[in-house]
Short mmCIF file of C-alpha atoms in Angstrom, two decimals:
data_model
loop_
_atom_site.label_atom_id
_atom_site.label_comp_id
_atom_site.label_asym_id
_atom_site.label_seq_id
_atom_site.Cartn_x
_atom_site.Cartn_y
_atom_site.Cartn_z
CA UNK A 1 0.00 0.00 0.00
CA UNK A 2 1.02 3.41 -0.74
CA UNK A 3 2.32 5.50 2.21
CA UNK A 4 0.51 8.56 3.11
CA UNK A 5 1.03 9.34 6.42
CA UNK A 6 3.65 9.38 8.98
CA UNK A 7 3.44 8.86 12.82
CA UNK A 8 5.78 10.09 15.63
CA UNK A 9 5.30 10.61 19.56
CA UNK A 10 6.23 13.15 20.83
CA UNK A 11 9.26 13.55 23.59
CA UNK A 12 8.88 17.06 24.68
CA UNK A 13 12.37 18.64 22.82
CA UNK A 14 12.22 17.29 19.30
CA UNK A 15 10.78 19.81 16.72
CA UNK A 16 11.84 18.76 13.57
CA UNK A 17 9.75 15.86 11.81
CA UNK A 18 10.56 13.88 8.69
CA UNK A 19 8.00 12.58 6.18
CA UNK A 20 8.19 10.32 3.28
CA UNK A 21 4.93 10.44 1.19
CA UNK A 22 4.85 12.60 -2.11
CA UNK A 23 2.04 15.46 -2.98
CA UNK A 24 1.57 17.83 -5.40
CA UNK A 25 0.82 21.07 -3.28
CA UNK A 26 2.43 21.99 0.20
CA UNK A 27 -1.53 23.08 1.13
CA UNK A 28 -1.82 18.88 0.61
CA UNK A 29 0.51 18.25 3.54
CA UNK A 30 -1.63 18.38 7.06
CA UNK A 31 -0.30 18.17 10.56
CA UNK A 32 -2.16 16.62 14.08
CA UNK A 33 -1.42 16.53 17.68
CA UNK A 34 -3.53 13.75 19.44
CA UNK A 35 -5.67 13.26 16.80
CA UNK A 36 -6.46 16.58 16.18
CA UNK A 37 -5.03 18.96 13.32
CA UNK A 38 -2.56 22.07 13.80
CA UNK A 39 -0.85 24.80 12.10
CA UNK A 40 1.84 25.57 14.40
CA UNK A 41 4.47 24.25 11.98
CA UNK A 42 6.15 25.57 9.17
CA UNK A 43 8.26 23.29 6.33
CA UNK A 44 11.71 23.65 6.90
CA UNK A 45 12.10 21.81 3.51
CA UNK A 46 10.46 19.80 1.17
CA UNK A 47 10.15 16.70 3.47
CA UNK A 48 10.34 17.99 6.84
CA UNK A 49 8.10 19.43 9.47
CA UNK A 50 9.02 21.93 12.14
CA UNK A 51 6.79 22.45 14.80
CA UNK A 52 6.95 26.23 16.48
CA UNK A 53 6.73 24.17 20.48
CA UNK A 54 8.14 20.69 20.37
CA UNK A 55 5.33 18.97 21.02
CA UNK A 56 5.41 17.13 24.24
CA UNK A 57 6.12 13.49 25.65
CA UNK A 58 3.79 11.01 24.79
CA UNK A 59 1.78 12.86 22.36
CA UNK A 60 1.00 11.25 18.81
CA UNK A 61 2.30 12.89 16.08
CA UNK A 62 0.53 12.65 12.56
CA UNK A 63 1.98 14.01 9.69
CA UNK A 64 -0.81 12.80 6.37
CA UNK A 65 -1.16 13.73 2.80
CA UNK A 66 -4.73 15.31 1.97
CA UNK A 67 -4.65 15.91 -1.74
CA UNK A 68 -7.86 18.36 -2.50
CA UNK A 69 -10.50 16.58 -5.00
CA UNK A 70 -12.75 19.82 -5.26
CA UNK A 71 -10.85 21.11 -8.23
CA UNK A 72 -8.60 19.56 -11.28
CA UNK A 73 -5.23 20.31 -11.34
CA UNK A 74 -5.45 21.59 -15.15
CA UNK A 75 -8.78 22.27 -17.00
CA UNK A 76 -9.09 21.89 -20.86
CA UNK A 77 -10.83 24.17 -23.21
CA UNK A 78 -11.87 23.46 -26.65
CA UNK A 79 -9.09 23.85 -29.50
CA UNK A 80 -6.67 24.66 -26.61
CA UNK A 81 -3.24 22.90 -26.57
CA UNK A 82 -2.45 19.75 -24.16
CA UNK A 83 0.51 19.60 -22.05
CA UNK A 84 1.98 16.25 -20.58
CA UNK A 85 2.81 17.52 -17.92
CA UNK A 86 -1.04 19.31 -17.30
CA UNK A 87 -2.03 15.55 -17.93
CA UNK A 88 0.36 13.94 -15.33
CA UNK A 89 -0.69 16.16 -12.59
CA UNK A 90 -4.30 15.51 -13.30
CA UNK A 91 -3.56 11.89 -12.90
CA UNK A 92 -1.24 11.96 -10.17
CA UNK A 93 -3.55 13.83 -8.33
CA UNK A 94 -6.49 11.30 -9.35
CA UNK A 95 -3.93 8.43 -8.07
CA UNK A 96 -3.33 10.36 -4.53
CA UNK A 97 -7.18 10.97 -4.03
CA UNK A 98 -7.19 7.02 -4.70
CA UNK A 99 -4.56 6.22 -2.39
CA UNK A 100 -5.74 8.10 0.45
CA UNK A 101 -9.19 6.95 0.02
CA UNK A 102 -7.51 3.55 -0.01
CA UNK A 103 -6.15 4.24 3.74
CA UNK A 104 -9.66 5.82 4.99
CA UNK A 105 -11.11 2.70 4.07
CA UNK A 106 -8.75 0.46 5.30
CA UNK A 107 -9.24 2.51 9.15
CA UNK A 108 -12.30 2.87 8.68
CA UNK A 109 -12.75 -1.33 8.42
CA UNK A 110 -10.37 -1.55 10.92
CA UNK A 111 -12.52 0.90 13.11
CA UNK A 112 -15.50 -1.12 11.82
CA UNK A 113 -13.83 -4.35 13.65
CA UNK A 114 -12.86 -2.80 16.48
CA UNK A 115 -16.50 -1.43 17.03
CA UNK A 116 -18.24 -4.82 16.70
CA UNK A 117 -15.34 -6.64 19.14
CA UNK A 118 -16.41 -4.34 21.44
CA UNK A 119 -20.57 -4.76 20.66
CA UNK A 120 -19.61 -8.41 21.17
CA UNK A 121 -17.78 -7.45 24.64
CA UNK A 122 -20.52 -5.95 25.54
CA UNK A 123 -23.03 -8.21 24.93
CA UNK A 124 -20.89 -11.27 26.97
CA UNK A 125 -20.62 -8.85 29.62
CA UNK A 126 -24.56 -7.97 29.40
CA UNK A 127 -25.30 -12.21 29.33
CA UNK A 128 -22.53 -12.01 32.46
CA UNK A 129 -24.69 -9.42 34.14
CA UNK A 130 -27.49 -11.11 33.71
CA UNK A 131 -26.15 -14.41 35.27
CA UNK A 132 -25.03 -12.60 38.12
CA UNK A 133 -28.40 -10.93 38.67
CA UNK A 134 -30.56 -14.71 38.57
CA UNK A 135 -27.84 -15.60 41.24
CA UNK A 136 -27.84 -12.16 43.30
CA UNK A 137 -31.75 -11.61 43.34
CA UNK A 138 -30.42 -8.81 45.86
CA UNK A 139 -29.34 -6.90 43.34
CA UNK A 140 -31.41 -8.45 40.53
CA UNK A 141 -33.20 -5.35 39.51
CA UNK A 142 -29.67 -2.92 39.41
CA UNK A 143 -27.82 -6.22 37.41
CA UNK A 144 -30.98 -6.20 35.10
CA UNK A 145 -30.73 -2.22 34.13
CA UNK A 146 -27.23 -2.73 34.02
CA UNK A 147 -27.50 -4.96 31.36
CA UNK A 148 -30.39 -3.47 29.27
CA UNK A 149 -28.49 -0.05 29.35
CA UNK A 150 -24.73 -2.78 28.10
CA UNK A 151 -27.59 -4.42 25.15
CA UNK A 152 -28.27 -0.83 24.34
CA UNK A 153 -24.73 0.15 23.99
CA UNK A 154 -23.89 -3.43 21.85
CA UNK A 155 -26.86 -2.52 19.65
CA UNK A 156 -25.78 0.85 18.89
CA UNK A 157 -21.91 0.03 18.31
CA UNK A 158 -23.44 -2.39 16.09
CA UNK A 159 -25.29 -0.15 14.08
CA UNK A 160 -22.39 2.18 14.23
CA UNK A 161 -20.38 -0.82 12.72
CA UNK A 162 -23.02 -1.70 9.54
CA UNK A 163 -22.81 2.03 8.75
CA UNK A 164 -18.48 1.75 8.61
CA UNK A 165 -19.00 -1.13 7.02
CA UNK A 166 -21.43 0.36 4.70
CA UNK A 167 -19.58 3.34 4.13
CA UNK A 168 -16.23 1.51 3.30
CA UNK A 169 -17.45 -0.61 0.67
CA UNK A 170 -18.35 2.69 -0.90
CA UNK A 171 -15.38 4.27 -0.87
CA UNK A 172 -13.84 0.80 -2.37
CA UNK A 173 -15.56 1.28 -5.42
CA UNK A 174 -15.07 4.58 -5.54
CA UNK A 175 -11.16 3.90 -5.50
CA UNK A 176 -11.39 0.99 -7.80
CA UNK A 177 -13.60 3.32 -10.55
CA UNK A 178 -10.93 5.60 -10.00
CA UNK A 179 -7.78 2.59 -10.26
CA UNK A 180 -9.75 1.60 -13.29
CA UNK A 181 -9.89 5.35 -15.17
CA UNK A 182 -6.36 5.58 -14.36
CA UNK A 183 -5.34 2.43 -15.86
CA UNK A 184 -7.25 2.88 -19.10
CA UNK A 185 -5.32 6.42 -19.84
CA UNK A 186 -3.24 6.41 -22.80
CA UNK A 187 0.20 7.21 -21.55
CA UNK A 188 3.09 8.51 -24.35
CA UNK A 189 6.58 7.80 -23.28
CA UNK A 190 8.80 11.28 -24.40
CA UNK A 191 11.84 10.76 -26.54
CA UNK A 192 13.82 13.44 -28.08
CA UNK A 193 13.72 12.94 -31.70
CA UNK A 194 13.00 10.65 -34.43
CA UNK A 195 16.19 9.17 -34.09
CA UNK A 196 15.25 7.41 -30.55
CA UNK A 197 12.55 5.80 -31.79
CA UNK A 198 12.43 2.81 -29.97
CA UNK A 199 14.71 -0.06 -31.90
CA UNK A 200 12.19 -3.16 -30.78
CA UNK A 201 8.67 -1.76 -29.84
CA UNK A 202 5.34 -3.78 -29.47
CA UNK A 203 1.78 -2.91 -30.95
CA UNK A 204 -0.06 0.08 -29.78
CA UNK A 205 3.21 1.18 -27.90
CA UNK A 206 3.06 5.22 -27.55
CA UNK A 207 5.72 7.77 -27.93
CA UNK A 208 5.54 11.50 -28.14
CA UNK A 209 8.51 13.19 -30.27
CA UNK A 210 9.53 16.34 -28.80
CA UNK A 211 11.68 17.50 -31.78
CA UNK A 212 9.29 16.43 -34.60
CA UNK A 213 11.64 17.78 -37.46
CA UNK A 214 11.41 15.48 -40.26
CA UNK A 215 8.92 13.71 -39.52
CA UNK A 216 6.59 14.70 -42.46
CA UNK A 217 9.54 12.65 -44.47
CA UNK A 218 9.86 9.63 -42.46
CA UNK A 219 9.92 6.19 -43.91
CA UNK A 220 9.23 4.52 -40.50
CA UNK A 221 5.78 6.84 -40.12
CA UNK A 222 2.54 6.37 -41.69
CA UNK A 223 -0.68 9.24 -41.76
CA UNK A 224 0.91 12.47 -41.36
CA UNK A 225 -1.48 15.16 -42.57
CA UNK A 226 -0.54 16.75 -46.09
CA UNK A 227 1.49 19.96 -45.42
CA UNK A 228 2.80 19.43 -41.68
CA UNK A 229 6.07 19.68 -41.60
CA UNK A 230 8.14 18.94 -38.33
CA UNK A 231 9.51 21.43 -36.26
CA UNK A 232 11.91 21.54 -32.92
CA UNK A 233 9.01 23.31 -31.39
CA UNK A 234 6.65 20.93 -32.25
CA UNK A 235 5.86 17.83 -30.43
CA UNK A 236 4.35 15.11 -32.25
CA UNK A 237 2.20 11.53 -30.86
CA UNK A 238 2.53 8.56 -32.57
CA UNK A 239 1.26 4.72 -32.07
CA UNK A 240 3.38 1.53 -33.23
CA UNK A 241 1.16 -0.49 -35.21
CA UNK A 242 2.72 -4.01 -35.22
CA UNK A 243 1.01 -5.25 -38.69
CA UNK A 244 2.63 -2.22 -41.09
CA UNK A 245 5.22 -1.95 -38.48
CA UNK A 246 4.96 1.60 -38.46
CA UNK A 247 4.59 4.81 -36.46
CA UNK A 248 0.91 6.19 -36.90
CA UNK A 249 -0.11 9.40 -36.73
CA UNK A 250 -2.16 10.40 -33.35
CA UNK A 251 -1.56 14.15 -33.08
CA UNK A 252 0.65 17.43 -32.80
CA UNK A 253 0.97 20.10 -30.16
CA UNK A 254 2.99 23.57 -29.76
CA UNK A 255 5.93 22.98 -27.21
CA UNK A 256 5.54 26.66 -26.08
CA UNK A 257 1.75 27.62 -26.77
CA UNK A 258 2.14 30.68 -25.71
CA UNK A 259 4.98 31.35 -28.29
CA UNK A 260 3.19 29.40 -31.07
CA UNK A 261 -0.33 31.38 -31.07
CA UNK A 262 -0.66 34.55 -31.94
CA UNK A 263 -3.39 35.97 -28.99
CA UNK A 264 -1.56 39.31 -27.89
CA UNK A 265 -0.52 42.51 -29.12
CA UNK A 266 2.29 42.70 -31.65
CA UNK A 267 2.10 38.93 -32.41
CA UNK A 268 4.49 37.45 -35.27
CA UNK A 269 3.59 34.62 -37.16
CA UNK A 270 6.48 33.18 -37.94
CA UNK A 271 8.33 31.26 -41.31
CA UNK A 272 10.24 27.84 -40.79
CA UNK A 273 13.70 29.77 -39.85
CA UNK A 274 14.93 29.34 -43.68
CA UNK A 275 16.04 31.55 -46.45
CA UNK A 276 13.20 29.63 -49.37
CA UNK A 277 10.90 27.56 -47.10
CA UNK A 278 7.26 28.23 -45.91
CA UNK A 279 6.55 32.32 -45.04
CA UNK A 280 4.09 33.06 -42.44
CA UNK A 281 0.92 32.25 -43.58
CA UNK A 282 -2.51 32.30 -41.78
CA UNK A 283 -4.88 30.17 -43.27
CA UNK A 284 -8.50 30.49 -42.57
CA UNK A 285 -10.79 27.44 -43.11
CA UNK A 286 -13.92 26.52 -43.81
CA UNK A 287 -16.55 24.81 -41.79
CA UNK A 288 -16.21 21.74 -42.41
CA UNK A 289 -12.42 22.33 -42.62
CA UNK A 290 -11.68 20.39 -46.04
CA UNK A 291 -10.52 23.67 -47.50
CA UNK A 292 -9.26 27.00 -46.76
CA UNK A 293 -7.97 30.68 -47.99
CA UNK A 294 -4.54 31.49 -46.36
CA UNK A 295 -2.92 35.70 -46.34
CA UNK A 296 0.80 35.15 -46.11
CA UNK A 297 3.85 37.15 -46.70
CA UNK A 298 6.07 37.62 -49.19
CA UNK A 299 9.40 35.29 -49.74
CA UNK A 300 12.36 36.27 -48.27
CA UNK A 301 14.10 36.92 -51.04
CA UNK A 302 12.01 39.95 -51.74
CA UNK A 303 13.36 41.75 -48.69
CA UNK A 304 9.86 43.24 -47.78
CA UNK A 305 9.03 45.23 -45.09
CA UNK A 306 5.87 47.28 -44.53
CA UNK A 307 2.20 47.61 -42.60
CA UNK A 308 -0.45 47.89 -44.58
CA UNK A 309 -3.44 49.66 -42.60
CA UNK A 310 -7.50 49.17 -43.18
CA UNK A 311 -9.84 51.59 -43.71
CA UNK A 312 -11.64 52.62 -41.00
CA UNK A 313 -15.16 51.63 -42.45
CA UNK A 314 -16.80 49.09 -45.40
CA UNK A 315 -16.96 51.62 -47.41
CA UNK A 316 -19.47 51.42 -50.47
CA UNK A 317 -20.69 49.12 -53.09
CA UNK A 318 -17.98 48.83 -56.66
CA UNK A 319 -15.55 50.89 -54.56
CA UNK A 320 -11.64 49.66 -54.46
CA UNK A 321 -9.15 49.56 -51.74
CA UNK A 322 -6.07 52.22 -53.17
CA UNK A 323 -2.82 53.01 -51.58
CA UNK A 324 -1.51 55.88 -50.35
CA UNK A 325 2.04 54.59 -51.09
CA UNK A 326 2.78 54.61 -46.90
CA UNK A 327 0.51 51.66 -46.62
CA UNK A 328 -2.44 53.43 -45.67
CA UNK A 329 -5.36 51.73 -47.71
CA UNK A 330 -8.32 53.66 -48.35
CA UNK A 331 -11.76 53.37 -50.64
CA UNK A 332 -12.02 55.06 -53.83
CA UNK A 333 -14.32 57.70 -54.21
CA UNK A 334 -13.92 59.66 -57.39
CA UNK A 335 -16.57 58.75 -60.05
CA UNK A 336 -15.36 57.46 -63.42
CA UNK A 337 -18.05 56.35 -66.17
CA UNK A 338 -20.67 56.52 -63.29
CA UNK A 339 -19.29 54.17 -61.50
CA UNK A 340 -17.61 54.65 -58.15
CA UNK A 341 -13.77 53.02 -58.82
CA UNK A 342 -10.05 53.47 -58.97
CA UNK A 343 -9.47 57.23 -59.45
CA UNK A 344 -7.89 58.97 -62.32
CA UNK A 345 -5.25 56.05 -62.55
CA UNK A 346 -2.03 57.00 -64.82
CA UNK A 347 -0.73 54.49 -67.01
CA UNK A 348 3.06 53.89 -67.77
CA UNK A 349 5.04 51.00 -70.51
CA UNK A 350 2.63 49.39 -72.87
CA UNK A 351 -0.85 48.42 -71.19
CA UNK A 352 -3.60 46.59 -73.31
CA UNK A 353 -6.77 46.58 -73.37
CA UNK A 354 -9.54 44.18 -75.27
CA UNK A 355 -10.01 45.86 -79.07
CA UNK A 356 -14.16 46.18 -79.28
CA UNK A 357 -15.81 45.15 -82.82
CA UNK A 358 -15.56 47.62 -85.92
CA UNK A 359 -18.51 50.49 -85.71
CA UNK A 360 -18.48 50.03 -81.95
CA UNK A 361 -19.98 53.52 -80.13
CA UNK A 362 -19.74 52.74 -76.65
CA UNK A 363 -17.29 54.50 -73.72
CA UNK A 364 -15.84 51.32 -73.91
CA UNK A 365 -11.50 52.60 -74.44
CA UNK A 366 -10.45 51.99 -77.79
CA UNK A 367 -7.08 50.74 -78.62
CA UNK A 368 -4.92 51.08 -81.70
CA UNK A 369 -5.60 48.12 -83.51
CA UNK A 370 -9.39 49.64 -83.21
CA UNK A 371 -8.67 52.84 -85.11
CA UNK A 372 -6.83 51.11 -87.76
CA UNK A 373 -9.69 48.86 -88.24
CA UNK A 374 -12.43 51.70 -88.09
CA UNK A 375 -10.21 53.94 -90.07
CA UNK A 376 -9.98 51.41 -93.36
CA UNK A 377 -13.24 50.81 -92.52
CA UNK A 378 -14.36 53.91 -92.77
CA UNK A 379 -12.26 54.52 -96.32
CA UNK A 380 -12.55 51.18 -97.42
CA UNK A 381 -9.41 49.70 -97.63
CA UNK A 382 -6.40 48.80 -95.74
CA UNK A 383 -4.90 51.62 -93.58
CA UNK A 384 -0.68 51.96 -94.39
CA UNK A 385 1.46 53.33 -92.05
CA UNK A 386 2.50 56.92 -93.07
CA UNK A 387 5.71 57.29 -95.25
CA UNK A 388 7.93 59.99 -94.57
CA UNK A 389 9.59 60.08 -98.31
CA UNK A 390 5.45 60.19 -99.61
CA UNK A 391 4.80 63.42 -101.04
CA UNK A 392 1.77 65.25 -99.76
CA UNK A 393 -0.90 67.22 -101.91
CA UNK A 394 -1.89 69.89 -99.17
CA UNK A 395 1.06 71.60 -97.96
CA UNK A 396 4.28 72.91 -100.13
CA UNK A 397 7.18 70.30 -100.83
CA UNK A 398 10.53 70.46 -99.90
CA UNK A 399 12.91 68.15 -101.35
CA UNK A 400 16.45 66.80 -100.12
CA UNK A 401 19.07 67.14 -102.59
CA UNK A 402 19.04 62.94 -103.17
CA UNK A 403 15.60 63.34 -104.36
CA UNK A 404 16.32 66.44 -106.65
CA UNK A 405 19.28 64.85 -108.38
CA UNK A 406 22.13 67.24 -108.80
CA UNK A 407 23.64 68.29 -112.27
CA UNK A 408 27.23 68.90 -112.18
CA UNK A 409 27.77 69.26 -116.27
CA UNK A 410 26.23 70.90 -119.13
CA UNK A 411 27.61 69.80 -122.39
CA UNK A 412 27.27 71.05 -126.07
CA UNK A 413 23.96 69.23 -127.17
CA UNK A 414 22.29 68.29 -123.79
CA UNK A 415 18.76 68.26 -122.49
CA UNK A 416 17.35 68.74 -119.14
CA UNK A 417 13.83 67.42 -118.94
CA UNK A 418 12.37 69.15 -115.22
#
């Protein structure tokens, strides 16, 4: 049986007691004098008692465990993370409730016994009495009350026994319920890494990998979920499954939750710690959580660094988020073709635009491929590209002296045709 208790008695000088039985809080460590408690001590250390008056010759000296069942050590909310160790002191402190209950029942049998030995006493001491009183008929009627007032007694101590009794058997199955829960917890065994995975493991054998790096890439596990990759401040759970003889899947938690969710002020989502791996990237997912849109930043190559800030309202219906070129994002206002949209953008290079159908009339932008085709529309044939050596019929002529021809000689006889 577990310990949880130790006795003493007292000599009248000693003040310092030892103990041997483990708990979880200090407040779980309680103290009595003669069967009743006392706070007149303080923990010198972690297993020793001091009392403030040595407490004095012949007194017993109790020093018990009490661990407090009102309240769990650790409470779990939905989608929080789960810490082994927030696990372990739930159980241990299931497993101390147990043990103690364990030792209540075991006095309070033990009490139980003692009562009824003494209900039996009483009752051979009440058949006694009676004897005496058929032989003394002098004192007869004194011997008789005697004895009725020694049956009353025996009843009640026996009464007082059926309830113990009663009230032990409870608290057995109360402790074996509890035994029971405790044994049926899954329990992970920590290693450090992949790399001490155990060598010779049996089915349904349980580890939890506190550096999971890797693991998304290891031949020697089976169902990790597409896109996890390991991390050293992830911890991963897996299962040996004896007939693929593999590692399967169970689950994944943060090391450091508060590090690895972002909940306060200023919080950084962070990359993988490499120069052209995954960026930070939130990923918001749907309902039913087959599928998701993620916002994440740039690479790392692109060197960025800026805050880009909302507008301080929804603004209006066909309106556009724009830039002030500090990051300050605002909705456009000014009206272009009745519609409420980007305003008065400025174009630079060569953008391009869809070329609407010959004869269109719309405010739909035309492009230059769409004059060239209304234009030899319009004259009925194809549209050249002006020549600059092309002579033109509505403005005076100039000519170079290559396309005058120059003449240098005259002779006897000649001809000059203009």
């Amino acid at each position: 049986m577990a310990i949880t208790q130790n006795t003493y008695t007292g000599d009248g000088s000693t003040t310092a007691f030892s103990f041997t039985f483990p708990y979880l809080e200090t407040t779980d460590i309680k103290v009595s004098l003669d069967a009743v408690d006392t706070t007149a001590y303080s923990l010198s250390n972690a297993t020793t008692v001091s009392f403030t008056t040595a407490p004095a010759s012949g007194v017993a000296i109790r020093i018990y465990r009490n661990t407090s069942s009102d309240n769990l050590q650790a409470t779990f909310h939905p989608g929080s993370a789960i810490r082994s160790s927030d696990l372990n002191n739930n159980f241990t402190q299931n497993l101390y409730v147990t043990q103690e209950s364990e030792f209540d029942v075991d006095t309070a049998t033990a009490t139980a016994n003692t009562a009824k030995t003494t209900a039996d006493t009483a009752t051979a001491t009440a058949n006694s009495a009676t004897a005496t009183a058929n032989a003394a008929s002098a004192t007869a009627a004194s011997a008789a009350s005697d004895a009725t007032s020694a049956v009353s007694t025996a009843n009640t101590a026996s009464t007082n026994a059926t309830t113990a009794v009663t009230t032990a058997n409870n608290a057995v199955a109360t402790a074996n319920a509890a035994s029971a829960a405790v044994s049926a917890a899954a329990f992970y065994t920590p290693i450090a890494a992949l790399a001490n995975l155990p060598s010779s493991p049996s089915n349904n054998d349980r580890v939890e990998v506190i550096d999971s790096t890797g693991v998304q890439s290891s031949s020697a596990v089976s169902g990790v979920p597409t896109g996890f990759v390991g991390s050293t401040n992830l911890t991963v759970r897996l299962q040996y499954n004896s007939s693929t003889s593999k590692w399967a899947w169970q689950q994944y938690f943060a090391a450091d939750p508060e590090n690895r969710y972002a909940a306060n002020y200023l919080a950084v989502i962070k990359g993988d710690g490499t120069s052209s791996g995954q960026v930070g990237k939130i990923t918001l997912n749907c309902s039913n959580n087959s599928h998701g849109v993620s916002i994440q930043s740039p690479a790392h190559s692109a060197g960025a660094t800026y805050t880009l800030t909302l507008p301080v309202n929804t603004g209006s219906a066909n309106q556009a988020l724009t830039t002030d070129g500090a990051g300050v994002l605002s909705w456009a206002t000014t009206d272009i073709s009745g519609k409420a949209d980007i305003a008065s953008p400025t174009f630079t290079g060569t953008p391009a635009a869809p070329t609407a159908a010959v004869s269109t009339n719309t405010t739909q932008l035309a492009t230059t491929a769409f004059v060239v085709a209304e234009i030899a529309d319009e004259i009925g044939t194809t549209v050249q590209a002006f020549d600059a050596d092309t002579a033109k019929t509505d403005v005076a002529q100039t000519y170079t002296a290559a396309q005058r021809g120059t003449i240098t000689t005259l002779t006897s006889g000649s001809t000059v045709t203009p």
